Short mmCIF file of C-alpha atoms in Angstrom, two decimals:
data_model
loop_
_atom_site.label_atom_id
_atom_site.label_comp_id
_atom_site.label_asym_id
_atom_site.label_seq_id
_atom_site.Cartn_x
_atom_site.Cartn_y
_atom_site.Cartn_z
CA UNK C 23 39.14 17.18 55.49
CA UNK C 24 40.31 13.53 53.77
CA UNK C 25 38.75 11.61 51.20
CA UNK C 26 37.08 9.36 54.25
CA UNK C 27 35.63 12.22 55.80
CA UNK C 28 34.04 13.95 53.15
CA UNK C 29 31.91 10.76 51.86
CA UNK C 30 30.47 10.40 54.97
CA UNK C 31 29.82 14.00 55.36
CA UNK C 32 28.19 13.47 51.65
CA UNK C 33 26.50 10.55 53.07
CA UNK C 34 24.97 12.43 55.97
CA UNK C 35 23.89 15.06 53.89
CA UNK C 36 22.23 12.96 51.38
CA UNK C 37 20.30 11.29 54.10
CA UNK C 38 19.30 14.23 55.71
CA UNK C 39 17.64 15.56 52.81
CA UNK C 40 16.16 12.72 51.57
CA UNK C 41 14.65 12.16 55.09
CA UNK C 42 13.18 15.63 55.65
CA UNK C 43 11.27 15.13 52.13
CA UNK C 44 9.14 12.64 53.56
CA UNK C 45 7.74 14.86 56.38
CA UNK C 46 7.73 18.47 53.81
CA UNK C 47 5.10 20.26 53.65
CA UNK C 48 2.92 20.76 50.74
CA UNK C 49 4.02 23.05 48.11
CA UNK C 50 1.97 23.20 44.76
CA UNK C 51 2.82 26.02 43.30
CA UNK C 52 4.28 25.57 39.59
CA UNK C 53 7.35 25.93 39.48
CA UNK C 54 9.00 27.33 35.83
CA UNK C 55 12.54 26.54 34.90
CA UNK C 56 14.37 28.86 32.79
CA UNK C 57 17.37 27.73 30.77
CA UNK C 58 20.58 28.71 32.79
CA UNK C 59 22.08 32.04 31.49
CA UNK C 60 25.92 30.82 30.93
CA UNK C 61 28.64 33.45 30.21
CA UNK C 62 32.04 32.62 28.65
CA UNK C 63 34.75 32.46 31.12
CA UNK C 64 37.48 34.50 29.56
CA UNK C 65 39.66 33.47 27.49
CA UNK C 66 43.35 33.71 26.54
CA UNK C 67 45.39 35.07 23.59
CA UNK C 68 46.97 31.52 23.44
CA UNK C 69 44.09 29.51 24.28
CA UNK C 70 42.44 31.89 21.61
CA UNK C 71 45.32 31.57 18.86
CA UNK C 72 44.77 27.61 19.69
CA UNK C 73 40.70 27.54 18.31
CA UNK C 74 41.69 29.77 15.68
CA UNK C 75 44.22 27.11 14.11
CA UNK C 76 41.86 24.22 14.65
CA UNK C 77 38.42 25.41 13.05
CA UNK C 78 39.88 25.31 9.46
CA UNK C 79 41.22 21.75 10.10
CA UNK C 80 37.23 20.49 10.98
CA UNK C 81 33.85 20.73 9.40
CA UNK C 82 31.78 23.21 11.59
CA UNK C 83 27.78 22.40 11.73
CA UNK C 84 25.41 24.67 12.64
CA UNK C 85 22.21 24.23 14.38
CA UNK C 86 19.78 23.92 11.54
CA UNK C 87 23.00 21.60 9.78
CA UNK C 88 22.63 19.52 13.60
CA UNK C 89 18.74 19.14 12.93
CA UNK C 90 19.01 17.93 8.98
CA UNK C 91 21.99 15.14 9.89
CA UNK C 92 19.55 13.79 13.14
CA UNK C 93 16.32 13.55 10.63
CA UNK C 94 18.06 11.85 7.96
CA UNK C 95 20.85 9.24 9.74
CA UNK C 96 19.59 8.08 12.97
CA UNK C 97 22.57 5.91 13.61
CA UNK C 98 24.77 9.50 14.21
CA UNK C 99 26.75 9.54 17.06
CA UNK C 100 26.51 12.39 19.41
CA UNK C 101 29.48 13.19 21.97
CA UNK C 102 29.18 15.66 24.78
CA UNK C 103 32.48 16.43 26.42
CA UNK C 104 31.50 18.77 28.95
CA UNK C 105 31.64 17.10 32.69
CA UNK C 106 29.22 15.06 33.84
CA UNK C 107 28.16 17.71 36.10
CA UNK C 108 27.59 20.27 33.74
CA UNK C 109 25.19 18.29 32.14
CA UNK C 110 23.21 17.51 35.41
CA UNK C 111 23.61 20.75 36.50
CA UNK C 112 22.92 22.98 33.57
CA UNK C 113 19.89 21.48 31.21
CA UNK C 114 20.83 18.15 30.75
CA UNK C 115 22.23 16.97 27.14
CA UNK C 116 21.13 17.10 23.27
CA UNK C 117 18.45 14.17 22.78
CA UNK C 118 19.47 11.25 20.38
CA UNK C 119 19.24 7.88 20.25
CA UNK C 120 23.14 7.46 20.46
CA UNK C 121 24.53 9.44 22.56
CA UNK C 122 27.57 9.51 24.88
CA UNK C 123 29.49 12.18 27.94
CA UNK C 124 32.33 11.76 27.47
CA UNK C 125 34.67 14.45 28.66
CA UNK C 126 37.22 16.12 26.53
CA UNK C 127 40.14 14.90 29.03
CA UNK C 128 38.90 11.34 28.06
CA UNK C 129 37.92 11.46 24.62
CA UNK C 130 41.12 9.78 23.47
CA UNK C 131 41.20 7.39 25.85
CA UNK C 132 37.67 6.06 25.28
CA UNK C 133 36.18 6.64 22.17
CA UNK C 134 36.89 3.25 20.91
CA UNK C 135 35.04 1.95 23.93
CA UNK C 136 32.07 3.19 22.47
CA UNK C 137 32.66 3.79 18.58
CA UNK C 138 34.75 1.16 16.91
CA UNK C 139 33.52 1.60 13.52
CA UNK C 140 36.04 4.51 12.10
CA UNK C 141 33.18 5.75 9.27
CA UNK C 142 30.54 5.90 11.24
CA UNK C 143 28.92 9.68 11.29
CA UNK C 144 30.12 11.37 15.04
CA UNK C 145 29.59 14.59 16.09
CA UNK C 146 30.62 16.34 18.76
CA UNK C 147 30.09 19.26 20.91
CA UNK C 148 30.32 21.23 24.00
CA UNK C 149 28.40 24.34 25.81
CA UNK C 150 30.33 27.23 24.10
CA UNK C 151 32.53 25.65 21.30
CA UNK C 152 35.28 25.66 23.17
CA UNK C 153 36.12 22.36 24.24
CA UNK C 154 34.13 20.41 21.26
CA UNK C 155 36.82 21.59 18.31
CA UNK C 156 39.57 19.82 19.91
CA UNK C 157 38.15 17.05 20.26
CA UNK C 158 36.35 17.16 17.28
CA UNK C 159 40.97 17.10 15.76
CA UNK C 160 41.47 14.41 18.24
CA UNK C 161 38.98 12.22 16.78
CA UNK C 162 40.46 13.14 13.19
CA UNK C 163 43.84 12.03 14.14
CA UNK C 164 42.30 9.10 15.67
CA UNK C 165 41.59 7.70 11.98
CA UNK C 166 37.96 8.81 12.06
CA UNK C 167 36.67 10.02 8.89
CA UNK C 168 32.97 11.33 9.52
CA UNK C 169 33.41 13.65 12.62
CA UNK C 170 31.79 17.04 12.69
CA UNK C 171 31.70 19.83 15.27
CA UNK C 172 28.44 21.08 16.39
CA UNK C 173 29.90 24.83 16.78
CA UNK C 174 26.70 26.57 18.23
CA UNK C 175 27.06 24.51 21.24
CA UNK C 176 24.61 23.04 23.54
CA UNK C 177 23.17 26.24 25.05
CA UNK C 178 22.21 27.40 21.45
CA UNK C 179 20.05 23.94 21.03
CA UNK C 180 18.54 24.33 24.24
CA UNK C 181 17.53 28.25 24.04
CA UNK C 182 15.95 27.38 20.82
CA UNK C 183 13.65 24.83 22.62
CA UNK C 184 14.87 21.53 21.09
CA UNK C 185 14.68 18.24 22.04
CA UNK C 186 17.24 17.65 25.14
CA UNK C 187 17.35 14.66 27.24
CA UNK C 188 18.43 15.31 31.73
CA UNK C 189 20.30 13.19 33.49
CA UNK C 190 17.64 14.52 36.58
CA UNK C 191 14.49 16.24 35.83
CA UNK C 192 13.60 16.85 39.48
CA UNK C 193 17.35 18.16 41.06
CA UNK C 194 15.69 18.83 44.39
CA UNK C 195 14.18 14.96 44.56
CA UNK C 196 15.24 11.62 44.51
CA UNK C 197 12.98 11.06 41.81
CA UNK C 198 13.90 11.64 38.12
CA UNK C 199 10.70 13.86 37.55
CA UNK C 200 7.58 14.61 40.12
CA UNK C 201 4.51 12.34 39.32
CA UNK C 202 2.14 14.35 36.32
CA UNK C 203 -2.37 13.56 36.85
CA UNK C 204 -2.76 10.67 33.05
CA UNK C 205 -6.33 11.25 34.17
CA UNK C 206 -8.34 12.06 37.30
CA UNK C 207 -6.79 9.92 40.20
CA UNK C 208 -3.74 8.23 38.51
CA UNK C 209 -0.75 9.72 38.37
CA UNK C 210 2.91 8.69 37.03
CA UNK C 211 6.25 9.78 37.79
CA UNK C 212 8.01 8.83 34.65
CA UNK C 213 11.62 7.65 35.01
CA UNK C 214 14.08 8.22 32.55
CA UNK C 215 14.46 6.51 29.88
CA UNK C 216 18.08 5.85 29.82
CA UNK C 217 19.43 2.80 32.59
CA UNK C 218 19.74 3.54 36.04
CA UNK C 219 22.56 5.75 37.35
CA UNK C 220 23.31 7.63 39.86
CA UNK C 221 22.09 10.53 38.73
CA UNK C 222 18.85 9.55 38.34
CA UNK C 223 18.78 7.38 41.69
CA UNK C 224 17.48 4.08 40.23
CA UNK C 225 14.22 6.06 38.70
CA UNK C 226 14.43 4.66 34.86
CA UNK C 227 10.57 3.11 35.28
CA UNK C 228 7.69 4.43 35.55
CA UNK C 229 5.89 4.80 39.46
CA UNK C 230 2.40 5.34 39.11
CA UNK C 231 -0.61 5.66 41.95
CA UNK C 232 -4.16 5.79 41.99
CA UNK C 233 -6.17 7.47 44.75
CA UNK C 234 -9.22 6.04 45.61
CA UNK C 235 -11.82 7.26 48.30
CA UNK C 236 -10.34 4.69 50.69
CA UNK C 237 -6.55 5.00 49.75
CA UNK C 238 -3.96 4.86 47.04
CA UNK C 239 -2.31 1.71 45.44
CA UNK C 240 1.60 2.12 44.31
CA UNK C 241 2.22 0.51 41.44
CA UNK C 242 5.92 -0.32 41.98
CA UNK C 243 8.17 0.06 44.79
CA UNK C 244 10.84 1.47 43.51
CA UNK C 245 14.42 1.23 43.49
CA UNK C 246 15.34 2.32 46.72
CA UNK C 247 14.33 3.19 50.49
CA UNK C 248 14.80 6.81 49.78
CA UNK C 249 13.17 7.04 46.24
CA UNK C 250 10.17 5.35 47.61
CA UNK C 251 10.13 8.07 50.12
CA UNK C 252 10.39 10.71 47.57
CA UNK C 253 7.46 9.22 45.95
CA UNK C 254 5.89 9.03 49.23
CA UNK C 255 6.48 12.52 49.98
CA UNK C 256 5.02 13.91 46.36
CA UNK C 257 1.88 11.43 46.77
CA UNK C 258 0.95 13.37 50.44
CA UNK C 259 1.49 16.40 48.50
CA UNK C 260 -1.50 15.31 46.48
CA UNK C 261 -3.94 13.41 48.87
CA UNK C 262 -3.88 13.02 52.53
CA UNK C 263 -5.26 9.09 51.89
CA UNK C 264 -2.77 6.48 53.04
CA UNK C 265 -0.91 4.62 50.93
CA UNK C 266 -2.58 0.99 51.65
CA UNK C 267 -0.94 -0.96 48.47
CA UNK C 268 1.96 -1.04 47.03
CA UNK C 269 2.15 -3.34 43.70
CA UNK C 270 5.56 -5.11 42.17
CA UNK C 271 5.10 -5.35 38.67
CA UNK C 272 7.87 -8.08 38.63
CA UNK C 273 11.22 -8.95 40.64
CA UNK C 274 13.52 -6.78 39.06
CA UNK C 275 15.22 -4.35 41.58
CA UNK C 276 13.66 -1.28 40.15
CA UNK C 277 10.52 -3.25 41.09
CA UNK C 278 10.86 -3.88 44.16
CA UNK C 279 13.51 -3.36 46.42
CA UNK C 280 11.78 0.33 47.46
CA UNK C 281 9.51 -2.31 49.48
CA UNK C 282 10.83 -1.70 52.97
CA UNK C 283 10.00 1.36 53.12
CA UNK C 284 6.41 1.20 52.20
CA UNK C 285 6.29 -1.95 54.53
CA UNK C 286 7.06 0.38 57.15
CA UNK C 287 4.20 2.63 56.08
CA UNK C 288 2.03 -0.15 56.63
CA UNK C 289 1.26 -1.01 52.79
CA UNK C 290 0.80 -4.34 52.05
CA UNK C 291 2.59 -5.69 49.24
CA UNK C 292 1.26 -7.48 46.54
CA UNK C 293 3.32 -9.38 44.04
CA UNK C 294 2.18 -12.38 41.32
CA UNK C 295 3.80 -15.84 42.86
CA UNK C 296 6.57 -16.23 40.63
CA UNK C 297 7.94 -12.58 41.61
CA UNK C 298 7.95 -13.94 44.61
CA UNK C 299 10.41 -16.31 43.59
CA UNK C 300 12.35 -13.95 41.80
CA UNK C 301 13.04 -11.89 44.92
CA UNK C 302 13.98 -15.22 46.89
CA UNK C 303 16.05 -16.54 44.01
CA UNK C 304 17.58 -13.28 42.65
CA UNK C 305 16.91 -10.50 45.29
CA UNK C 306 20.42 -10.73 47.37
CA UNK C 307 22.22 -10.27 43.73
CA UNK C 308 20.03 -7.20 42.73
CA UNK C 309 20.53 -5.17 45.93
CA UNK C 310 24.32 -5.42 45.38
CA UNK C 311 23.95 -4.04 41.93
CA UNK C 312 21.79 -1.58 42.89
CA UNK C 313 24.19 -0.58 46.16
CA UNK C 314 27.33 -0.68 43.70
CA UNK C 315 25.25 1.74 41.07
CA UNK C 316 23.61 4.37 44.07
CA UNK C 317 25.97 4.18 46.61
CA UNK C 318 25.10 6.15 49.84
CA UNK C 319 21.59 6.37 47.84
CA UNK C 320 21.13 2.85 48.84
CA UNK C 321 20.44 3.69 52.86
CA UNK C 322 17.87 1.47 54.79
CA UNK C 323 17.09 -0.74 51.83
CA UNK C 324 16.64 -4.20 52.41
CA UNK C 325 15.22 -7.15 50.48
CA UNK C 326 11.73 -7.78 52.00
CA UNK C 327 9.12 -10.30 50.37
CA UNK C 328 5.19 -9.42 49.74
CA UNK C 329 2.94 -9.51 52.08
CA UNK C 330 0.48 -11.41 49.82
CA UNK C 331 0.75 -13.05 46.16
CA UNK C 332 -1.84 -14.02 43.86
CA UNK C 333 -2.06 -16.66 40.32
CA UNK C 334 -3.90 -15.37 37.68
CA UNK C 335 -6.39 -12.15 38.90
CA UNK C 336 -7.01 -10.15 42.13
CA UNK C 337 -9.62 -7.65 42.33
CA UNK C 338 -9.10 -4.35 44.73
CA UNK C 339 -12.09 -2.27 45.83
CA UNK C 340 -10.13 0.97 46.81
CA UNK C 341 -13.80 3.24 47.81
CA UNK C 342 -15.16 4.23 43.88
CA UNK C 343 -12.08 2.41 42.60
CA UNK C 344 -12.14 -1.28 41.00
CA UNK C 345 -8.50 -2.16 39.94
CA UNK C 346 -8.06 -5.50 38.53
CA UNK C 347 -4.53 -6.91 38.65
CA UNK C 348 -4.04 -9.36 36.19
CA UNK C 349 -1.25 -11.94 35.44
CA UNK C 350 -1.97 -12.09 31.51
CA UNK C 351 0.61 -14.81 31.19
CA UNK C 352 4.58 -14.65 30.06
CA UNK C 353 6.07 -12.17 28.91
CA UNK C 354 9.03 -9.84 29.67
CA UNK C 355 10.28 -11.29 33.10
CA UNK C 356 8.49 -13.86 35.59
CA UNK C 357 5.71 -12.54 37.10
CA UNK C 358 4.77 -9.82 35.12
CA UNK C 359 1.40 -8.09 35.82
CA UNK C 360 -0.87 -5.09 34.83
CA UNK C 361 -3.18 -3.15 36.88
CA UNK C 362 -6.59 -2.40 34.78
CA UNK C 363 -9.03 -0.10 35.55
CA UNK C 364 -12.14 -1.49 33.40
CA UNK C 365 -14.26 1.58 33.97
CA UNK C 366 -11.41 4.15 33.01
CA UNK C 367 -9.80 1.87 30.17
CA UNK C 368 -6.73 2.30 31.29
CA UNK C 369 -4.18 0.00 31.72
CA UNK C 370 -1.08 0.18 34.10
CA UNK C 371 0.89 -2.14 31.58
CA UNK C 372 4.46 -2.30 33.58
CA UNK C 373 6.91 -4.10 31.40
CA UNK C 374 4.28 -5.70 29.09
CA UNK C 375 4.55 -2.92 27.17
CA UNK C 376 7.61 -0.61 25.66
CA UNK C 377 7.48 2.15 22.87
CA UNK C 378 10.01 5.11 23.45
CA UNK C 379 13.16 3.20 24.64
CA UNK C 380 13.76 -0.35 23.00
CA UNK C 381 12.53 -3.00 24.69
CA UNK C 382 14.76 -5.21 26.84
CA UNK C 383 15.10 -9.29 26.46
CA UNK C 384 16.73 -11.11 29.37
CA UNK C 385 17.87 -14.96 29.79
CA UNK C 386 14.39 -15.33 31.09
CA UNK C 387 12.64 -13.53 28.56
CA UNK C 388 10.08 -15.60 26.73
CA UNK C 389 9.65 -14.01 23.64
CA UNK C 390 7.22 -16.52 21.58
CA UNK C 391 5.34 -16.57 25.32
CA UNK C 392 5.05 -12.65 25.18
CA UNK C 393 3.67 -12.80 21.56
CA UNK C 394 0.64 -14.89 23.13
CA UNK C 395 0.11 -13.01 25.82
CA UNK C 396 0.16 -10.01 23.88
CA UNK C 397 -3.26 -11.12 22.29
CA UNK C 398 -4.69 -11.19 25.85
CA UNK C 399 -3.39 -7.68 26.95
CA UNK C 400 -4.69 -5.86 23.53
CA UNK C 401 -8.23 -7.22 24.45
CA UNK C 402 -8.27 -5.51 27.52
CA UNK C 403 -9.09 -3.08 24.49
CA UNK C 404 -7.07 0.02 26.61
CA UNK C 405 -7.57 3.93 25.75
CA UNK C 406 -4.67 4.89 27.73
CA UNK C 407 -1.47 2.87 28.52
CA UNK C 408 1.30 3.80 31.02
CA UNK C 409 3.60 1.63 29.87
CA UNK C 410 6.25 0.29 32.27
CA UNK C 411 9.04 3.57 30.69
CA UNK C 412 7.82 6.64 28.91
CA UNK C 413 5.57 8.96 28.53
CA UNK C 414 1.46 7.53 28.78
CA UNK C 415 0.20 6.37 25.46
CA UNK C 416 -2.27 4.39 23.26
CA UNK C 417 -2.39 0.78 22.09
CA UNK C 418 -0.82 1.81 18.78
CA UNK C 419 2.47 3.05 19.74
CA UNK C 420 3.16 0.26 22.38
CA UNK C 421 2.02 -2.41 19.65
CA UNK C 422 4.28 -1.06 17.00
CA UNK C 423 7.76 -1.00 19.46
CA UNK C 424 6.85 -4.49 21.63
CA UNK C 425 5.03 -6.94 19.71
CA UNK C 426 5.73 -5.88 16.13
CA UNK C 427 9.61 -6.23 17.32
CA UNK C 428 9.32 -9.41 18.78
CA UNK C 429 7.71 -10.77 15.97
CA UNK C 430 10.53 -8.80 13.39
CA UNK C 431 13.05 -10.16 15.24
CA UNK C 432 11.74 -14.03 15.73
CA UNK C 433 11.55 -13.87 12.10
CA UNK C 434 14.60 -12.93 11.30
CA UNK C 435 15.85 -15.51 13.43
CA UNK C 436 14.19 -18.39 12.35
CA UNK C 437 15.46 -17.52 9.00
CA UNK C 438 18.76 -17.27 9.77
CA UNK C 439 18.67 -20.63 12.05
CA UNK C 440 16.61 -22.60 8.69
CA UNK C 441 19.75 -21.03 6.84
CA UNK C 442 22.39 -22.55 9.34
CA UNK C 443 23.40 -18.87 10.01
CA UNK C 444 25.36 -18.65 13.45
CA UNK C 445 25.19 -15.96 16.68
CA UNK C 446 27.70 -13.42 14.79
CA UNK C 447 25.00 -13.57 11.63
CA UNK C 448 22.21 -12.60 14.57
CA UNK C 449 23.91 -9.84 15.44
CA UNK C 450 24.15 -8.05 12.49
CA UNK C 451 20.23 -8.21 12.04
CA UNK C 452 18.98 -5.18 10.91
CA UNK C 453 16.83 -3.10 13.63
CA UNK C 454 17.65 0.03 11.57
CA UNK C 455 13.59 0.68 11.94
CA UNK C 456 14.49 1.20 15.65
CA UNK C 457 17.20 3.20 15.80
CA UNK C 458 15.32 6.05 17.20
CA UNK C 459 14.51 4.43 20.13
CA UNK C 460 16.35 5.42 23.35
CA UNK C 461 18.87 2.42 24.85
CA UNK C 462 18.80 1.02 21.06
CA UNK C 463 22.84 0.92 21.53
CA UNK C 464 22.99 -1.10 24.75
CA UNK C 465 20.37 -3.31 23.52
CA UNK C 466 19.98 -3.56 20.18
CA UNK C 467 22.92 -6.59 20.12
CA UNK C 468 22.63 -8.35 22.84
CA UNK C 469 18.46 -8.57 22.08
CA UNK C 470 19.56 -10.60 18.65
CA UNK C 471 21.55 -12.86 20.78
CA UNK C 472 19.05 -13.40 23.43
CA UNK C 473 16.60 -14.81 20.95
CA UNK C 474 19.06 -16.51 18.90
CA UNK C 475 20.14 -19.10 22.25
CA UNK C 476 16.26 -18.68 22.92
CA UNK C 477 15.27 -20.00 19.67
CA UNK C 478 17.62 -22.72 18.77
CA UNK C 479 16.12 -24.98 22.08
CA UNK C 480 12.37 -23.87 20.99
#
């Protein structure tokens, strides 16, 4: 069988299983997953001889050692160099803020890719210790000076119940993880954390629903044909209501682009005006990211437009069910909008609000606008917030890790720009307070630059 002919036999597969999901039946029953029970392949007198001449050369850590080092310098780097598979496959990875999979056959090649300060703290590890102590010499030899080997290995972490992060919570779905009850009638299937891969089929937001006596609204699309209709298919496992609306927080492709799929459900969907002309302006581009990223995951998507847009407030009556969807005014991208439910206090806040993954800022961003419109969102005076990644929450969390940054940050700008300081001096702002937070190395940079270029035109 060539290369040729096994992608599209992947292909077909793929789409066959994503397909049948949409018409499976009901099944509610919890399911519990144990860790996998992984036995040492053997091993041999060489390979054996090899470890035993390497451990004296690096620092060994154990687990409690791993814990301690975590608590007290955030800014460690953790390396996995197990396959990409294995960590899929087999309980995902160790959970910190900066971590990177990068397999021992690689490690030389690109560490510096990802760590080009030699003294910064590293360690690394595998699922058995076998794999980890080499590379743990390579990096040595490399000319860095703070690397330690985790030597308990990953299975030890994750039988002791510690923190791990997956690359797919839900291996049998498109989605990331199945959709958990916030409170009676609204649920959320919270997407990872980390950006969108493969792995996780474009499901790094949160995709909520609330059932009504008359229906369900969909508060985002999705971003896909076939992860809407794995969300489609976990939704019927719930309620037998249709799905009658499907709402796009904003006009990025996580958003939205799952929209022609529920249009073929019959949903109508709703979308504030200047979404709309994200998706006219900026639609064509995010598809082809989104087709280059999940491949054959991509089948039957197209770029559709909503059915119906709105200004500043619509009001749905969904039988027992008032949902208010509100433009508040700008904030993270055009368009953005909440769905509140006044009688439940709980607000659906989308992209207004961030707290376990640091916050984003784009070249259309307005950060002094968000500020403003942050006043307007906290007196909506919420008692729960899904916010638009992570886990449901209160006002306290999301106020601390969205509008207390943005107003750190413009600070700290302004300073440096009443100081004459340039783009490089923006960079090296200190967001040491938000280290913790997941995608705080892909971000944390290229947010200081955003509102530097933002902030010298203000």
């Amino acid at each position: 069988m060539n290369h040729r002919t096994l992608c599209l036999f992947a292909l077909t597969v793929s789409i066959a299983l994503a397909l049948s999901a949409v018409h499976a039946q009901p099944d509610n029953k919890p399911k519990v997953q144990e860790p996998p029970v992984v036995e040492a392949p053997p091993m041999s007198a060489e390979a054996q001889a090899l470890l035993e001449e390497v451990n004296p050369r690096i620092e060994n850590i154990d687990t409690q050692q791993l814990q301690e080092i975590l608590r007290t310098d955030p800014h460690t780097v953790l390396i996995d160099v197990r396959l990409p598979e294995e960590t899929t496959l087999l309980g995902g990875s160790i959970d910190a803020p900066h971590h990177f999979n990068i397999p021992r056959g690689w490690v030389e090649f690109q560490v510096d890719s990802y760590i080009t300060d030699k003294d910064r703290s590293i360690v690394v590890y595998c699922g058995i210790n076998r794999r980890s102590p080499l590379a743990a010499e390579a990096l040595m030899k490399l000319g860095y000076t703070r690397v330690k080997n985790y030597s308990d290995g990953f299975f030890a972490w994750q039988r002791q119940g510690l923190p791990v992060s997956l690359a797919d919570d839900a291996l049998h779905s498109f989605l990331y993880a199945k959709p958990k009850e916030v409170i009676p009638g609204v649920w959320s299937a919270i997407g990872a954390t980390a950006p969108r891969t493969y792995d996780n089929s474009g499901h790094n937001n949160n995709l909520s629903f609330i059932i009504g006596d008359e229906g369900v609204l969909v508060f985002n699309a999705g971003d896909n044909y076939l992860l809407a209709a794995a969300l489609h298919n976990e939704i019927r496992k719930i309620t037998s209501q249709p799905v009658r609306y499907v709402v796009l927080e904003n006009g990025q492709g996580h958003a939205m682009l799952g929209s022609s799929y529920w249009k073929e459900q019959g949903a109508t969907i709703i979308a504030h005006e200047e979404t709309l002309q994200q998706i006219r302006n900026r639609g064509a581009a995010r598809f082809e990211r989104m087709r280059n990223r999940v491949r054959d995951k991509s089948f039957n998507t197209e770029v559709v437009v909503p059915d119906r847009t709105f200004d500043e407030k619509l009001v749905i009556e969904l039988g027992g069910e008032t949902i208010e969807i509100l433009y508040l005014g700008p904030a993270h991208s055009p368009g953005d909008i909440v769905a509140w439910l006044p009688e439940r206090r709980l607000v659906i806040a989308g992209d207004m609000a961030f707290h376990e993954r640091l916050l984003p800022v784009f070249d259309d961003t307005d950060t002094a606008g968000w500020i403003e419109t942050w006043e307007k969102f906290a007196a909506l005076d919420a008692e729960v917030v899904i916010p638009g990644h992570g886990a449901p929450t209160t006002m306290g969390p999301v106020t601390t890790y969205t509008r207390d940054y943005l107003l750190y940050m413009r600070e700290q700008v302004e300073r440096l720009l009443d100081e004459d300081g340039s783009l490089e001096d923006a960079y090296l702002i200190d967001q040491s307070a938000y280290a913790h937070l997941d995608t705080f190395f892909e971000l944390s940079r290229s947010n200081a630059g955003q509102i530097f270029r933002e902030m010298e035109f203000e």
